[in-house]
PDB file of C-alpha atoms in Angstrom:
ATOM      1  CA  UNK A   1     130.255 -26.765  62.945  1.00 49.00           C
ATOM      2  CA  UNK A   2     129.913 -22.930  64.097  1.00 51.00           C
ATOM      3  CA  UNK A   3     130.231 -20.788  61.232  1.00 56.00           C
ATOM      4  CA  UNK A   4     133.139 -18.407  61.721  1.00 56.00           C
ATOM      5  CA  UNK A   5     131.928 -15.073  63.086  1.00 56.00           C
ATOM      6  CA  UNK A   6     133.892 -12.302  61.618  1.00 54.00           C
ATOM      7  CA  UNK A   7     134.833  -9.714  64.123  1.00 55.00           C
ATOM      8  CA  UNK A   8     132.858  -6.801  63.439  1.00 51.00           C
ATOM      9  CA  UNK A   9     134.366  -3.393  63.958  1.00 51.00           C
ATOM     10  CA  UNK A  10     133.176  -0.823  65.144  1.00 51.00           C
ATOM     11  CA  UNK A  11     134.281   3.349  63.943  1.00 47.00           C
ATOM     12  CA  UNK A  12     134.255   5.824  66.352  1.00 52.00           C
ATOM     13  CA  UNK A  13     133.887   9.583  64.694  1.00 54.00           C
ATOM     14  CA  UNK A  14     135.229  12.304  67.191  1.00 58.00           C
ATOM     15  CA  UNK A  15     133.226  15.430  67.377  1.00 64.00           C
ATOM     16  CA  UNK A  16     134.219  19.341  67.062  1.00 68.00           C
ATOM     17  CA  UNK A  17     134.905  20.195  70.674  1.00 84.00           C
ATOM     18  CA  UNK A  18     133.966  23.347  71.946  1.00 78.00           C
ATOM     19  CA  UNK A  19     137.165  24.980  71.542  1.00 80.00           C
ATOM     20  CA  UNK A  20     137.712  23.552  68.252  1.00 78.00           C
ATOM     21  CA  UNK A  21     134.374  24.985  66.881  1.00 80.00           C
ATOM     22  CA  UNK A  22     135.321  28.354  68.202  1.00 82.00           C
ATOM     23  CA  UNK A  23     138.501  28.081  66.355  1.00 82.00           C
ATOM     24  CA  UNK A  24     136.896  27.497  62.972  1.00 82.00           C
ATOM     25  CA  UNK A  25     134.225  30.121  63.418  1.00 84.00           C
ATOM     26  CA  UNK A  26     137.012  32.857  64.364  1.00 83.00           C
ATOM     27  CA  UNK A  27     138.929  31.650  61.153  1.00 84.00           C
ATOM     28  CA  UNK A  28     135.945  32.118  58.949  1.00 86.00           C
ATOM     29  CA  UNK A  29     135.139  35.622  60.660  1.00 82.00           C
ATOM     30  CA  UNK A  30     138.759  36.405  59.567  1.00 84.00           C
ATOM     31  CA  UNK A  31     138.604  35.379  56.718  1.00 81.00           C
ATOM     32  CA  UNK A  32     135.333  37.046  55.569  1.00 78.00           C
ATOM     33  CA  UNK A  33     137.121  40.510  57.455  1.00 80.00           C
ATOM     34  CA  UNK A  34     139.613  40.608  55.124  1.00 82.00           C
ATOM     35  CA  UNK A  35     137.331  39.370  51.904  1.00 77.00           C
ATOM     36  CA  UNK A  36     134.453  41.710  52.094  1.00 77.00           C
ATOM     37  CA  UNK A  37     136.286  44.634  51.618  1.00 75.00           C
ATOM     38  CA  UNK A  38     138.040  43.397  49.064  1.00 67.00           C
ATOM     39  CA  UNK A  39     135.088  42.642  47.464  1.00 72.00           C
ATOM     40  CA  UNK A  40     133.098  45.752  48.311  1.00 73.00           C
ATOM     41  CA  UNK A  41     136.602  47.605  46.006  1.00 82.00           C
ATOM     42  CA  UNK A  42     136.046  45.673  43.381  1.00 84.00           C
ATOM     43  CA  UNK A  43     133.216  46.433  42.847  1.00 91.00           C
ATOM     44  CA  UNK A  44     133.018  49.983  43.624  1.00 93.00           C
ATOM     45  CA  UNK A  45     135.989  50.277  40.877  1.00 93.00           C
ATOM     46  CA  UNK A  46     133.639  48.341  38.713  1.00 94.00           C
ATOM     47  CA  UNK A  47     131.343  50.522  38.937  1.00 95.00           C
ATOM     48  CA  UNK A  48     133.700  53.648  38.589  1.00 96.00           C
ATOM     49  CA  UNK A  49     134.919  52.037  35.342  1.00 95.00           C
ATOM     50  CA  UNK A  50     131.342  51.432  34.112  1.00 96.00           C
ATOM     51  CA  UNK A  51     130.780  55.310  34.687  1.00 96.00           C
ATOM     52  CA  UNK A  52     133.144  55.863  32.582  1.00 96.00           C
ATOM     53  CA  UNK A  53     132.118  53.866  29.660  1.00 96.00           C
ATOM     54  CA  UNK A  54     128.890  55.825  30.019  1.00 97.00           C
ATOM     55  CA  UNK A  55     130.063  58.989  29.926  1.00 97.00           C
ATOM     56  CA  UNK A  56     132.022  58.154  26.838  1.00 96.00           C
ATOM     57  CA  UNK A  57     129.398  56.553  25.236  1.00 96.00           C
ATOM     58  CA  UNK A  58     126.877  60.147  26.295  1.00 97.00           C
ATOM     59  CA  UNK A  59     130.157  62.134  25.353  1.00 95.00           C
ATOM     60  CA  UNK A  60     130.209  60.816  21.590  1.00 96.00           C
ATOM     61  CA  UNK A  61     126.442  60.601  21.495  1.00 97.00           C
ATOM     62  CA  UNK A  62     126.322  64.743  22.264  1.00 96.00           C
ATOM     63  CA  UNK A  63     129.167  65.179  19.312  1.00 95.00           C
ATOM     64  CA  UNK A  64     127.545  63.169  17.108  1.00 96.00           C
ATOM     65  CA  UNK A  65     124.300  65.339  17.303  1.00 97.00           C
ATOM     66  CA  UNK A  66     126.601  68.419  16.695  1.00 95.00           C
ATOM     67  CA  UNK A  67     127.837  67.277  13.992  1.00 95.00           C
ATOM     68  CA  UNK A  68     124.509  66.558  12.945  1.00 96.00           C
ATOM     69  CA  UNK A  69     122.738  69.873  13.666  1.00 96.00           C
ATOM     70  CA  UNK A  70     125.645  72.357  13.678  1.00 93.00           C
ATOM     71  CA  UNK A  71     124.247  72.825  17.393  1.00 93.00           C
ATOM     72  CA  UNK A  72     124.630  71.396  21.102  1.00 94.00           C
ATOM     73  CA  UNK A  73     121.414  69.594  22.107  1.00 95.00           C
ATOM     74  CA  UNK A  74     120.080  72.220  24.153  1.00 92.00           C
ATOM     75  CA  UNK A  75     116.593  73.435  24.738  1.00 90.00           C
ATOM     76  CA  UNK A  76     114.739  75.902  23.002  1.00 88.00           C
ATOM     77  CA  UNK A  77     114.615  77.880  26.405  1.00 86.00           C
ATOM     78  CA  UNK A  78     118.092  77.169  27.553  1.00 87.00           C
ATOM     79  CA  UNK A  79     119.321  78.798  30.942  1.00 86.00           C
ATOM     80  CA  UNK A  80     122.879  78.955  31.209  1.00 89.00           C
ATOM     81  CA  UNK A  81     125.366  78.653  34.145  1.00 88.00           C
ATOM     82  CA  UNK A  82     126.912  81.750  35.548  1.00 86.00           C
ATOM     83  CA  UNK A  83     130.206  81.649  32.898  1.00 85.00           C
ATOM     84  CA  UNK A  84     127.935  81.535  30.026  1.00 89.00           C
ATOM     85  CA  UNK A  85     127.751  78.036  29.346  1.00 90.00           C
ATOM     86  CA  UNK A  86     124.882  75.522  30.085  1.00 91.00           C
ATOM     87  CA  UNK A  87     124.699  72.325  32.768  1.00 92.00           C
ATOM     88  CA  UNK A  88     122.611  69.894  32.827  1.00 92.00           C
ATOM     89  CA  UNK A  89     122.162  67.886  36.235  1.00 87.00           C
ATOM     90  CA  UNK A  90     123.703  70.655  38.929  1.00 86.00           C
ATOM     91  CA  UNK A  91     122.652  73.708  40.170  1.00 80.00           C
ATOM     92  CA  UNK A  92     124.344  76.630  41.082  1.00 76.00           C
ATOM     93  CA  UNK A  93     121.440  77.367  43.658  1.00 72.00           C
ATOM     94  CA  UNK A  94     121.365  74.452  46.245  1.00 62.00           C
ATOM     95  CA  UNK A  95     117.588  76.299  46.986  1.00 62.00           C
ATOM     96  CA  UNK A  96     116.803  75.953  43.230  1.00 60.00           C
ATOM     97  CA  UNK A  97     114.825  72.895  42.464  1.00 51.00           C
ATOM     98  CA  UNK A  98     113.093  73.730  38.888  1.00 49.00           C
ATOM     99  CA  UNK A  99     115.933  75.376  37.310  1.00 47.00           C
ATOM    100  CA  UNK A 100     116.096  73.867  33.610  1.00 44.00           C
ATOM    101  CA  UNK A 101     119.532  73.120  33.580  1.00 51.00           C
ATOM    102  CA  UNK A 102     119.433  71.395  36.560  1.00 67.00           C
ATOM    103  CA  UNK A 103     117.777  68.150  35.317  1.00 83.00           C
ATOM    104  CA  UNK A 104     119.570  66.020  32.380  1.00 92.00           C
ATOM    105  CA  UNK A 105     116.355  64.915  31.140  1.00 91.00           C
ATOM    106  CA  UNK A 106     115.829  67.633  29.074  1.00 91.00           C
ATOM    107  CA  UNK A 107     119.340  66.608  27.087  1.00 95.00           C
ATOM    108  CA  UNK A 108     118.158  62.655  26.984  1.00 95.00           C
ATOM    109  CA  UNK A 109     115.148  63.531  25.568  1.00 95.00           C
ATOM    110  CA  UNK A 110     117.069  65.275  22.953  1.00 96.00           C
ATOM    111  CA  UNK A 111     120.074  63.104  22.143  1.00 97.00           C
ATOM    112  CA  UNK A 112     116.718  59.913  22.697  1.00 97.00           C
ATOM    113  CA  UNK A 113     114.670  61.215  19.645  1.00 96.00           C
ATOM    114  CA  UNK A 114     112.085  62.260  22.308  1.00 95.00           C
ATOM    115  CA  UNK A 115     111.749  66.015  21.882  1.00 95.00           C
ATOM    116  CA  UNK A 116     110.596  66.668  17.872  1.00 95.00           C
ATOM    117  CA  UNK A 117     111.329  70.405  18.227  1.00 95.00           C
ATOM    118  CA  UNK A 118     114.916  70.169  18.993  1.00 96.00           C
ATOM    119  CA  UNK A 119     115.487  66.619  17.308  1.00 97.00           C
ATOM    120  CA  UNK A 120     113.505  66.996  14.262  1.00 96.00           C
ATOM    121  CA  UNK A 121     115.462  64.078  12.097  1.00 96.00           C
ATOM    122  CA  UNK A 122     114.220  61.875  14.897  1.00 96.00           C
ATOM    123  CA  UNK A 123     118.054  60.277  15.153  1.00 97.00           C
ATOM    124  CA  UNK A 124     118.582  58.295  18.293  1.00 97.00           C
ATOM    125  CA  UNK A 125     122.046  59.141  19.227  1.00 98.00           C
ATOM    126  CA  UNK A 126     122.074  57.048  22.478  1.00 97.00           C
ATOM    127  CA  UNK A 127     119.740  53.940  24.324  1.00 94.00           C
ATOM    128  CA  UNK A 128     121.324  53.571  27.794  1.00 94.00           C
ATOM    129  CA  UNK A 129     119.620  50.747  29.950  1.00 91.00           C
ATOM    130  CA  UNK A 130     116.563  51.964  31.561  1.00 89.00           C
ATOM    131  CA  UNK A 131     115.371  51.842  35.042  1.00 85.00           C
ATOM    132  CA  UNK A 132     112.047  50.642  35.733  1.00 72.00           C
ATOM    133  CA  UNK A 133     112.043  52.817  39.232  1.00 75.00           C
ATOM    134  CA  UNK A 134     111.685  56.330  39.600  1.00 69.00           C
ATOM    135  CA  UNK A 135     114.037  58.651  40.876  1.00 64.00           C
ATOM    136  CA  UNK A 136     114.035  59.757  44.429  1.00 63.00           C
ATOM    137  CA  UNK A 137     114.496  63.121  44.228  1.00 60.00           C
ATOM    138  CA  UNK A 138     116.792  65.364  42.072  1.00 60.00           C
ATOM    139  CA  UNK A 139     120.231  64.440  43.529  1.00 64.00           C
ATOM    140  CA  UNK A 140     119.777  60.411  43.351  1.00 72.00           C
ATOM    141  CA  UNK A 141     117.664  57.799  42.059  1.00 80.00           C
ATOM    142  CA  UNK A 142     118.671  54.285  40.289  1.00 87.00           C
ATOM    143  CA  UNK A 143     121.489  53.328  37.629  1.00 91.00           C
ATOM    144  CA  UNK A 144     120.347  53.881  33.918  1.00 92.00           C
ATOM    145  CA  UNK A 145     117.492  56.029  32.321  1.00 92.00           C
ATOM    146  CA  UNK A 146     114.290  56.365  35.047  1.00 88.00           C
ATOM    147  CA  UNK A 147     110.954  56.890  34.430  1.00 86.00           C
ATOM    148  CA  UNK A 148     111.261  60.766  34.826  1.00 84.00           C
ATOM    149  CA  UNK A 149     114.185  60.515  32.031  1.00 89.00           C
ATOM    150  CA  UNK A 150     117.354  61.332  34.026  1.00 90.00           C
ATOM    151  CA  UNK A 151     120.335  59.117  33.491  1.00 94.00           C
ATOM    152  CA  UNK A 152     122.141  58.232  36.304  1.00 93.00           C
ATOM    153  CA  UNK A 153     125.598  56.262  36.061  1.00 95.00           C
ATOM    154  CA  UNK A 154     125.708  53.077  38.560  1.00 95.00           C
ATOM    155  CA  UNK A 155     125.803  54.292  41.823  1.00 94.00           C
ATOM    156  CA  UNK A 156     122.583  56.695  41.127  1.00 91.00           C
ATOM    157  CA  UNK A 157     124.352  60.190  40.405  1.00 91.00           C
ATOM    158  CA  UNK A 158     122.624  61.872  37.985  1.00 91.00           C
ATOM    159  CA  UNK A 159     125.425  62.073  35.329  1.00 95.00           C
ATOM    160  CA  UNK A 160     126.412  66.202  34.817  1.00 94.00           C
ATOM    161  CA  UNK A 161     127.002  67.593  31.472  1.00 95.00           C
ATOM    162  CA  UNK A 162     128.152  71.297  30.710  1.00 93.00           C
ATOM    163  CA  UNK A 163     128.526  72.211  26.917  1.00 93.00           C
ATOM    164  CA  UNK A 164     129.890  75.553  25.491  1.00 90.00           C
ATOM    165  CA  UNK A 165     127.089  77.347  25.232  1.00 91.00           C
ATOM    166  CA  UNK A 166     128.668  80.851  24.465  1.00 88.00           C
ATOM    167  CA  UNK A 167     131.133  79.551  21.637  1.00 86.00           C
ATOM    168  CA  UNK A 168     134.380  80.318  23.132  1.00 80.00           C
ATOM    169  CA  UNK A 169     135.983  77.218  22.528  1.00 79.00           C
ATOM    170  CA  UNK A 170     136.341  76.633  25.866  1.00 78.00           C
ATOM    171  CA  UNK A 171     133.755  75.065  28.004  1.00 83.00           C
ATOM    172  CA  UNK A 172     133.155  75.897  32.099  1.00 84.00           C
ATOM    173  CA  UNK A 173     131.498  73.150  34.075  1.00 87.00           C
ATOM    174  CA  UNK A 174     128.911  75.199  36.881  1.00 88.00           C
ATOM    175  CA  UNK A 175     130.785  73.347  39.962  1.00 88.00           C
ATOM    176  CA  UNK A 176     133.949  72.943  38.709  1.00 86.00           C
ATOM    177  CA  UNK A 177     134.355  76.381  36.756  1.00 83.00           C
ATOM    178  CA  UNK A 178     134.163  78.192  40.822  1.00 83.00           C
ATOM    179  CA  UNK A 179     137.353  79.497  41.918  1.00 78.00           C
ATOM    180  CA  UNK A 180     137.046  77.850  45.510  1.00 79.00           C
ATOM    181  CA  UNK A 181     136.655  74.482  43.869  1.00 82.00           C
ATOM    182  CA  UNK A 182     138.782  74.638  41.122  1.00 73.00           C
ATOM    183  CA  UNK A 183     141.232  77.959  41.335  1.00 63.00           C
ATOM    184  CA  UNK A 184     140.627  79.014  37.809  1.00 54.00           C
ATOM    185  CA  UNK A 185     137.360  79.712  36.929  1.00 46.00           C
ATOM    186  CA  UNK A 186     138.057  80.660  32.866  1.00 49.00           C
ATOM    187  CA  UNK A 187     138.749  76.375  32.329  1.00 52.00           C
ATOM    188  CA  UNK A 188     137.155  74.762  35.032  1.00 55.00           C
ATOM    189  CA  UNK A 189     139.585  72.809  35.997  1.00 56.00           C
ATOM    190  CA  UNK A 190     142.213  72.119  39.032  1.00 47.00           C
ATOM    191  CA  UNK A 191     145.753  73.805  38.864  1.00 48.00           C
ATOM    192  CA  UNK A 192     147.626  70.457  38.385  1.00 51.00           C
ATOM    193  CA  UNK A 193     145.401  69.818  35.170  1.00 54.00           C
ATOM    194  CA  UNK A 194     147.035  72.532  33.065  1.00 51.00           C
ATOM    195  CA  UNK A 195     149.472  70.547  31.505  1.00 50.00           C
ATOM    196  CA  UNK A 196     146.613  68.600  30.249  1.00 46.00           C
ATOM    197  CA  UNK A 197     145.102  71.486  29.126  1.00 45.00           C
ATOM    198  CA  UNK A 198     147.928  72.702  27.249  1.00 42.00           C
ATOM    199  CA  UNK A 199     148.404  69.066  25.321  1.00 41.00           C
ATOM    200  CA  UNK A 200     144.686  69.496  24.050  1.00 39.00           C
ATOM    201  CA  UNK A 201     143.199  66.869  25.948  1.00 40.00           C
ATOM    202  CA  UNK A 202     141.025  68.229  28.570  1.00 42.00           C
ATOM    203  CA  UNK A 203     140.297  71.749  27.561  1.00 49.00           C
ATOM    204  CA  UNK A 204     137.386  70.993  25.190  1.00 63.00           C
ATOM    205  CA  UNK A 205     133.437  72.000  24.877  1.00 82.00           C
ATOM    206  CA  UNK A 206     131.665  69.306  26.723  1.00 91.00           C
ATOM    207  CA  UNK A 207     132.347  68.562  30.268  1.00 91.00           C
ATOM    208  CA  UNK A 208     130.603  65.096  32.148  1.00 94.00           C
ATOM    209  CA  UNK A 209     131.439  64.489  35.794  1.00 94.00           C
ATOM    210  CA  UNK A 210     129.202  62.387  38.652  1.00 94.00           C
ATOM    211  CA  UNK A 211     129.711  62.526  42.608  1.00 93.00           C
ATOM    212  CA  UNK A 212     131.207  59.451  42.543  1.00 94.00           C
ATOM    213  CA  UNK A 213     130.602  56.241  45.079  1.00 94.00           C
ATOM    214  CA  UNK A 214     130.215  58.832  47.900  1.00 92.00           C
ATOM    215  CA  UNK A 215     127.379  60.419  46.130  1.00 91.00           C
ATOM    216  CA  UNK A 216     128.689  63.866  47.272  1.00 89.00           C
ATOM    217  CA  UNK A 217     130.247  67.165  45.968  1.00 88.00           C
ATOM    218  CA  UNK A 218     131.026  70.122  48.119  1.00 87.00           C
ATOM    219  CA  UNK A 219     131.753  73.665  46.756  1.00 84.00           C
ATOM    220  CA  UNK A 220     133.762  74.448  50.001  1.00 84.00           C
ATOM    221  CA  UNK A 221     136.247  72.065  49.124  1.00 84.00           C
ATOM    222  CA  UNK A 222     139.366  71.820  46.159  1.00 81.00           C
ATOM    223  CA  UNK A 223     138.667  69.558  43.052  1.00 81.00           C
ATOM    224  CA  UNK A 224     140.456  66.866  44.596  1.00 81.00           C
ATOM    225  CA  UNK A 225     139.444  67.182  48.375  1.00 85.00           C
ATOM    226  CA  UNK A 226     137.040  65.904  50.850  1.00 89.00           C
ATOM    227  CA  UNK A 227     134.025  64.765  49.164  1.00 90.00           C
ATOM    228  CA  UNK A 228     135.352  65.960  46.249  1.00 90.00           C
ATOM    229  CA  UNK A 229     138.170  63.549  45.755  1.00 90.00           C
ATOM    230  CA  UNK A 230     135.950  60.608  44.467  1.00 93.00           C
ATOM    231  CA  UNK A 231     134.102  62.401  42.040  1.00 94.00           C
ATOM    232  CA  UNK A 232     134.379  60.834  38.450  1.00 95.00           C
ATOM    233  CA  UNK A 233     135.319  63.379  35.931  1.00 91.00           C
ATOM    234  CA  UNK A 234     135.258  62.646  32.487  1.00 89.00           C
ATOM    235  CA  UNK A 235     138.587  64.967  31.534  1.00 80.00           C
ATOM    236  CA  UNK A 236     140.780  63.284  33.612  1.00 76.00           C
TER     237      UNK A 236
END
Protein backbone atom coordinates (compact mmCIF):
# COMPACT_ATOMS: atom_id res chain seq x y z
CA UNK A 1 0.00 0.00 0.00
CA UNK A 2 1.26 3.73 -0.80
CA UNK A 3 1.73 5.52 2.28
CA UNK A 4 -0.47 8.60 2.33
CA UNK A 5 1.48 11.66 1.18
CA UNK A 6 0.43 14.64 3.11
CA UNK A 7 0.02 17.67 0.98
CA UNK A 8 2.74 19.87 1.75
CA UNK A 9 2.16 23.59 1.72
CA UNK A 10 3.90 25.90 0.68
CA UNK A 11 4.03 30.04 2.39
CA UNK A 12 4.53 32.70 0.25
CA UNK A 13 6.00 36.01 2.22
CA UNK A 14 5.25 39.26 0.16
CA UNK A 15 7.99 41.77 0.07
CA UNK A 16 8.09 45.74 0.87
CA UNK A 17 7.39 47.18 -2.55
CA UNK A 18 9.04 50.11 -3.59
CA UNK A 19 6.42 52.45 -2.70
CA UNK A 20 5.76 50.82 0.47
CA UNK A 21 9.45 51.17 1.63
CA UNK A 22 9.33 54.81 0.75
CA UNK A 23 6.34 55.13 2.87
CA UNK A 24 7.97 53.75 6.00
CA UNK A 25 11.20 55.64 5.54
CA UNK A 26 9.18 59.09 5.16
CA UNK A 27 7.25 58.03 8.42
CA UNK A 28 10.40 57.45 10.34
CA UNK A 29 11.98 60.81 8.91
CA UNK A 30 8.79 62.35 10.44
CA UNK A 31 8.87 60.98 13.14
CA UNK A 32 12.54 61.61 14.11
CA UNK A 33 11.60 65.62 12.77
CA UNK A 34 9.40 66.06 15.34
CA UNK A 35 11.51 63.90 18.17
CA UNK A 36 14.88 65.43 17.92
CA UNK A 37 13.92 68.65 18.87
CA UNK A 38 12.10 67.60 21.45
CA UNK A 39 14.85 65.93 22.66
CA UNK A 40 17.53 68.51 21.92
CA UNK A 41 14.82 70.90 24.75
CA UNK A 42 15.03 68.58 27.10
CA UNK A 43 17.99 68.52 27.41
CA UNK A 44 19.07 71.97 26.97
CA UNK A 45 16.49 72.68 30.02
CA UNK A 46 18.39 69.96 31.73
CA UNK A 47 21.16 71.49 31.49
CA UNK A 48 19.75 75.05 32.39
CA UNK A 49 18.39 73.42 35.57
CA UNK A 50 21.76 71.78 36.36
CA UNK A 51 23.28 75.42 36.11
CA UNK A 52 21.31 76.30 38.49
CA UNK A 53 21.98 73.77 41.08
CA UNK A 54 25.58 74.87 40.59
CA UNK A 55 25.29 78.19 41.11
CA UNK A 56 23.41 77.51 44.29
CA UNK A 57 25.63 75.11 45.45
CA UNK A 58 28.93 78.05 44.50
CA UNK A 59 26.37 80.67 45.96
CA UNK A 60 26.25 78.96 49.56
CA UNK A 61 29.82 77.79 49.25
CA UNK A 62 30.97 81.82 48.88
CA UNK A 63 28.57 82.61 52.14
CA UNK A 64 29.76 80.00 53.96
CA UNK A 65 33.44 81.28 53.65
CA UNK A 66 32.09 84.74 54.79
CA UNK A 67 30.79 83.63 57.48
CA UNK A 68 33.88 81.97 58.10
CA UNK A 69 36.41 84.78 57.53
CA UNK A 70 34.27 87.91 58.06
CA UNK A 71 35.46 88.45 54.29
CA UNK A 72 34.45 87.63 50.52
CA UNK A 73 36.99 85.21 49.01
CA UNK A 74 38.82 87.64 47.11
CA UNK A 75 42.45 87.99 46.30
CA UNK A 76 45.01 89.67 48.07
CA UNK A 77 45.40 91.95 44.88
CA UNK A 78 41.79 92.29 44.03
CA UNK A 79 40.79 94.58 40.96
CA UNK A 80 37.39 95.67 41.08
CA UNK A 81 34.71 96.37 38.40
CA UNK A 82 33.94 99.91 37.47
CA UNK A 83 30.94 100.33 40.42
CA UNK A 84 33.30 99.29 43.02
CA UNK A 85 32.60 95.80 43.33
CA UNK A 86 34.64 92.75 42.06
CA UNK A 87 33.77 89.96 39.07
CA UNK A 88 35.13 87.11 38.56
CA UNK A 89 34.78 85.48 34.94
CA UNK A 90 33.84 88.86 32.70
CA UNK A 91 35.57 91.67 31.67
CA UNK A 92 34.65 95.02 31.23
CA UNK A 93 37.44 95.30 28.45
CA UNK A 94 36.56 92.80 25.60
CA UNK A 95 40.62 93.70 24.66
CA UNK A 96 41.56 92.71 28.26
CA UNK A 97 42.71 89.18 28.51
CA UNK A 98 44.86 89.10 31.96
CA UNK A 99 42.68 91.21 33.97
CA UNK A 100 42.39 89.35 37.50
CA UNK A 101 38.89 89.51 37.81
CA UNK A 102 38.31 88.19 34.68
CA UNK A 103 39.14 84.51 35.42
CA UNK A 104 37.06 82.56 38.30
CA UNK A 105 39.95 80.53 39.09
CA UNK A 106 41.33 82.75 41.35
CA UNK A 107 37.83 82.42 43.58
CA UNK A 108 37.93 78.32 43.17
CA UNK A 109 41.16 78.22 44.35
CA UNK A 110 39.96 80.06 47.31
CA UNK A 111 36.56 78.65 48.20
CA UNK A 112 38.90 74.80 47.00
CA UNK A 113 41.43 75.15 49.94
CA UNK A 114 44.00 75.82 47.14
CA UNK A 115 45.35 79.28 47.89
CA UNK A 116 46.93 79.13 51.81
CA UNK A 117 47.18 82.94 51.90
CA UNK A 118 43.62 83.72 51.49
CA UNK A 119 42.25 80.26 52.87
CA UNK A 120 44.48 79.74 55.71
CA UNK A 121 41.98 77.18 57.77
CA UNK A 122 42.39 75.09 54.65
CA UNK A 123 38.26 74.57 54.64
CA UNK A 124 37.00 73.18 51.39
CA UNK A 125 33.82 74.99 50.90
CA UNK A 126 33.01 73.39 47.48
CA UNK A 127 34.29 70.03 45.11
CA UNK A 128 32.42 70.51 41.80
CA UNK A 129 33.15 67.63 39.21
CA UNK A 130 36.30 68.21 37.42
CA UNK A 131 37.16 68.22 33.84
CA UNK A 132 39.98 66.30 32.70
CA UNK A 133 40.31 68.81 29.45
CA UNK A 134 41.55 72.14 29.40
CA UNK A 135 39.81 75.12 28.60
CA UNK A 136 39.85 76.61 25.19
CA UNK A 137 40.31 79.93 25.77
CA UNK A 138 38.85 82.41 28.36
CA UNK A 139 35.20 82.57 27.18
CA UNK A 140 34.58 78.57 26.91
CA UNK A 141 36.01 75.37 27.72
CA UNK A 142 34.24 72.04 29.23
CA UNK A 143 31.48 71.51 32.05
CA UNK A 144 32.99 71.30 35.67
CA UNK A 145 36.42 72.44 37.17
CA UNK A 146 39.39 72.28 34.17
CA UNK A 147 42.78 71.86 34.49
CA UNK A 148 43.48 75.70 34.51
CA UNK A 149 40.81 75.87 37.56
CA UNK A 150 37.83 77.70 35.99
CA UNK A 151 34.42 76.27 36.60
CA UNK A 152 32.24 76.22 33.92
CA UNK A 153 28.42 75.18 34.32
CA UNK A 154 27.29 72.46 31.54
CA UNK A 155 27.28 74.05 28.44
CA UNK A 156 31.06 75.45 29.04
CA UNK A 157 30.34 79.17 30.28
CA UNK A 158 32.62 80.04 32.66
CA UNK A 159 30.17 80.63 35.60
CA UNK A 160 30.36 84.78 36.61
CA UNK A 161 30.40 85.85 40.12
CA UNK A 162 30.33 89.61 41.36
CA UNK A 163 30.49 90.12 45.24
CA UNK A 164 30.17 93.50 47.12
CA UNK A 165 33.35 94.47 47.27
CA UNK A 166 32.82 98.14 48.53
CA UNK A 167 30.31 97.18 51.46
CA UNK A 168 27.28 98.92 50.38
CA UNK A 169 24.97 96.28 50.84
CA UNK A 170 24.22 96.22 47.52
CA UNK A 171 26.14 94.32 44.98
CA UNK A 172 26.64 95.46 40.95
CA UNK A 173 27.36 92.65 38.55
CA UNK A 174 30.18 94.29 35.71
CA UNK A 175 27.67 93.37 32.67
CA UNK A 176 24.61 93.64 34.19
CA UNK A 177 25.27 96.80 36.51
CA UNK A 178 25.64 98.98 32.64
CA UNK A 179 22.83 101.18 32.01
CA UNK A 180 22.43 99.96 28.26
CA UNK A 181 22.04 96.43 29.52
CA UNK A 182 20.23 96.79 32.47
CA UNK A 183 18.74 100.62 32.84
CA UNK A 184 19.86 101.05 36.37
CA UNK A 185 23.25 100.78 36.97
CA UNK A 186 23.13 101.37 41.16
CA UNK A 187 21.37 97.37 41.34
CA UNK A 188 22.27 95.75 38.34
CA UNK A 189 19.35 94.61 37.44
CA UNK A 190 16.42 94.99 34.64
CA UNK A 191 13.47 97.49 35.33
CA UNK A 192 10.82 94.70 35.67
CA UNK A 193 13.03 93.13 38.56
CA UNK A 194 12.33 95.89 41.08
CA UNK A 195 9.57 94.42 42.68
CA UNK A 196 11.90 91.67 43.44
CA UNK A 197 14.20 93.91 44.68
CA UNK A 198 11.94 95.57 46.95
CA UNK A 199 10.66 91.97 48.54
CA UNK A 200 14.44 91.28 49.46
CA UNK A 201 15.04 88.61 47.17
CA UNK A 202 17.30 89.68 44.49
CA UNK A 203 19.00 92.75 45.76
CA UNK A 204 21.77 90.99 47.74
CA UNK A 205 25.86 90.92 47.74
CA UNK A 206 26.72 88.11 45.47
CA UNK A 207 25.61 88.00 41.95
CA UNK A 208 26.23 84.46 39.57
CA UNK A 209 25.00 84.53 35.99
CA UNK A 210 26.38 82.29 32.72
CA UNK A 211 25.64 83.04 28.87
CA UNK A 212 23.39 80.46 28.79
CA UNK A 213 22.94 77.54 25.90
CA UNK A 214 23.79 80.27 23.32
CA UNK A 215 27.07 80.85 24.94
CA UNK A 216 26.64 84.63 24.29
CA UNK A 217 26.11 88.04 26.06
CA UNK A 218 25.98 91.33 24.30
CA UNK A 219 26.32 94.75 26.08
CA UNK A 220 24.36 96.41 23.15
CA UNK A 221 21.40 94.65 24.03
CA UNK A 222 18.56 94.85 27.26
CA UNK A 223 18.86 92.12 30.04
CA UNK A 224 16.31 90.18 28.43
CA UNK A 225 17.09 90.69 24.62
CA UNK A 226 18.88 89.15 21.80
CA UNK A 227 21.61 87.09 23.05
CA UNK A 228 20.86 88.21 26.19
CA UNK A 229 17.55 86.56 26.73
CA UNK A 230 19.00 83.02 27.48
CA UNK A 231 21.43 83.97 29.87
CA UNK A 232 21.01 82.10 33.30
CA UNK A 233 20.96 84.47 36.14
CA UNK A 234 21.08 83.33 39.47
CA UNK A 235 18.56 86.29 40.99
CA UNK A 236 15.86 85.49 38.99
Amino acid sequence: MKRNQKPITQFQHGAFTLMELLVVIAIIAILAGILIPVVGRAKTKAKVAAARVEMAGLELAIKSYHNDYSRWPYPSDPVANSFGDLTFGYSEDPSDASGSFRDNSLLMRILMAEDPTRNPKKNIYIEPKESLLEDIDNRSGFPGVSISGRYHDPFGNPYIVSLDYNGDGNCTDAFYGQPGVTGNASIGLVESDLEYVLKGKAKGKVMIWTFGPDKESSSGEGAMDGDNADNILSWR
